[in-house]
Amino acid sequence: MSKKQPVISTSFRYETLEETLDVKVKGGGMTIGIPREIAFQENRVALTPDAVSVLINNGHHVMIEHNAGDASHFRDKEYSDAGAKIVYSREEVFKAPVLIKSAPVIEEDLPLLQMNQAIISPLHLSVLRSEVLCTMMKKKITALSFENLKDDSDSYPIVRSMSEIAGSAVMLIAAQYLGSANHGKGVLLGGISGIAPAKVIIIGAGIVGEYAARAALALGASVKVFDNNVSRLKRLQNTIGQRLWTSVIEPKLLAKQLRTCEVAVGALSNLNGRTPMVATEEMVSGMRPGSIIIDASIDRGGCFETSEVTSHESPIYMKYGVIHYCVPNIPSGFARTASQAISNVLMPLLIDAGDEGGIEDLAWHRIHLRNGIYLFKGHLTDFYLSQRFDLRYTDLNLLIASQR
């Protein structure tokens, strides 16, 4: 019996299965609103005229409230020449689907917010109120905070820029208030030939501390840095490129150094909560009359026990004969530079969001962006905020996945 040969039918074919890929849909132009800030001490604007011009050339529409850039010396004419629409009604600018603010959302803004709006702004945990969060949740808003916004390199670009400005600025402020005209000691910060330089103590070796140290060294001052994080102290020495006097924060040693310094800078940071208070009132009382304390961490409570919040209009007060400068928003005092730094980060982000179809769709493709989102279509996605205000927390990754 002969074996049967296999029959191959021409009507039967083997084909590979196709894999379905996520194809990005080209989004249309977005309408972006920039209101004039009415919050305390806020002089910055989130987008410069040059950035607006780039956005408009990429097919987006920008409307800006009258005089929104005045405090940063960006005039309405510059924005209109760039292609933006100047609006004279605060209600109208808040109708934009995408709102860009350089100050946090405040209670006065709440009635103007729209349903399903996207907002990019600072968060400022120290002054945040639960009423603001609850109203934004009811209006199903997607909100992204400056402080937690990450880039491709897993760093915080806006926080870093603002810290660089604050760090560089504190030494300029110190040099000004050490002068005799401002009741200072009449000491030149850098000193001259034959005269010892002024002594600067910096508490905190983060970005603010690093740039304060750079500026002080550039002026010729003697610099000593305290921080309890030894790896930060090592990084500071490596990035500055020279040996510095550094120490962990040991109270007796810190008190001894404060007694003989001309400038003390508070630059400690704490991501979730109050800055640790490491310089006691007793330490401050032992400082030389006419010396100056600049507490750059006052926005999170400050690290000197004698620190009290001041303003750009009235920036200093005296205590134990020591000048205290405790303005919480130092970069706002250099508003044009700060505005350009913020704009450099937000403009490419908005172009990418337009290409992807919106902020919510961009979060699907850019995982690092999710770190900055604390509200997603009305759901609270920041665990720290949910714990602090006893509000319901929802995992952002699950929310984004459920939208696809």
XYZ file of C-alpha atoms in Angstrom, residues 72-211:
140
model
C 8.939 91.746 33.614
C 9.293 94.671 31.157
C 7.614 92.803 28.299
C 5.113 95.206 26.734
C 1.759 94.480 25.073
C 3.142 95.706 21.745
C 5.882 93.036 21.824
C 3.239 90.347 22.343
C 0.932 91.700 19.647
C 3.887 91.950 17.228
C 4.614 88.286 18.011
C 1.028 87.442 16.957
C -0.717 87.186 20.340
C -4.204 88.558 20.933
C -4.282 91.175 23.711
C -7.470 90.888 25.793
C -8.688 93.400 28.369
C -11.036 91.057 30.227
C -9.717 88.599 32.820
C -12.809 86.428 32.237
C -11.989 86.108 28.537
C -8.386 84.988 29.001
C -9.554 82.324 31.490
C -11.759 80.797 28.770
C -8.664 79.411 27.014
C -8.553 75.578 27.131
C -4.863 75.763 28.189
C -3.971 78.265 30.913
C -0.346 79.169 31.699
C 0.303 80.972 35.001
C 3.498 82.105 36.743
C 1.741 82.149 40.148
C -0.385 79.451 41.821
C -4.123 79.241 41.289
C -5.693 81.420 44.014
C -9.238 81.718 45.365
C -9.978 84.756 43.162
C -9.302 82.585 40.090
C -11.723 79.792 41.012
C -14.977 81.268 39.594
C -13.197 81.907 36.270
C -11.870 78.373 35.745
C -13.493 76.337 32.950
C -14.571 72.699 32.848
C -11.907 70.292 31.515
C -9.264 73.042 31.416
C -5.513 72.298 31.469
C -3.431 74.508 33.779
C 0.343 74.777 34.061
C 1.404 76.814 37.121
C 3.419 76.668 40.359
C 1.822 74.790 43.259
C 3.371 76.407 46.387
C 2.513 73.761 48.985
C 2.987 76.172 51.896
C -0.006 78.344 50.876
C -2.205 75.752 49.121
C -5.784 75.478 50.452
C -8.097 72.489 50.168
C -10.899 74.698 48.728
C -8.745 75.441 45.698
C -8.028 71.748 45.089
C -11.666 70.692 45.573
C -12.974 73.314 43.117
C -10.404 72.278 40.506
C -11.410 68.638 40.999
C -15.104 69.470 40.499
C -14.267 71.246 37.241
C -12.344 68.153 36.007
C -9.155 70.152 35.506
C -5.814 68.678 34.494
C -3.080 70.544 36.402
C 0.691 70.383 36.114
C 2.996 72.018 38.678
C 6.272 73.833 37.974
C 7.955 72.400 41.077
C 7.532 68.747 40.086
C 7.950 69.092 36.316
C 10.692 66.719 35.134
C 12.601 66.647 31.832
C 14.212 63.819 29.856
C 17.278 63.826 32.134
C 15.058 63.200 35.203
C 15.860 66.632 36.673
C 13.575 69.556 37.569
C 14.372 72.278 34.979
C 12.235 75.155 36.312
C 13.162 74.544 39.957
C 16.824 74.409 38.975
C 16.611 77.670 36.999
C 14.834 79.487 39.838
C 17.354 78.099 42.343
C 20.241 79.286 40.175
C 18.740 82.784 40.080
C 18.108 82.811 43.849
C 21.610 81.528 44.628
C 23.318 84.104 42.419
C 21.040 86.886 43.693
C 21.649 86.369 47.422
C 25.281 87.458 47.131
C 24.312 90.588 45.185
C 21.741 91.355 47.902
C 24.310 90.687 50.645
C 26.854 93.005 48.990
C 24.212 95.741 48.821
C 23.103 95.514 52.464
C 26.634 95.270 53.864
C 27.132 98.839 52.636
C 27.001 101.705 55.127
C 23.995 103.301 53.390
C 21.842 100.277 54.371
C 22.994 100.200 58.029
C 25.398 97.377 57.224
C 28.924 97.008 58.574
C 30.355 99.015 55.692
C 32.268 95.969 54.519
C 33.150 95.189 50.901
C 32.112 91.580 50.349
C 35.246 90.555 48.453
C 37.808 92.587 50.357
C 40.881 94.176 48.707
C 44.661 93.712 48.791
C 45.910 93.685 52.369
C 42.422 93.360 53.893
C 40.805 90.031 54.761
C 37.693 89.201 52.689
C 34.228 89.022 54.191
C 33.233 85.655 55.629
C 30.151 83.933 54.150
C 28.365 80.975 55.775
C 26.023 78.973 53.538
C 23.667 76.452 55.165
C 22.617 73.990 52.446
C 24.603 72.532 49.551
C 21.783 72.244 47.004
C 21.441 74.322 43.833
C 20.808 77.573 45.754
C 23.814 76.908 47.975
C 25.994 75.991 44.994
C 25.252 79.187 43.075
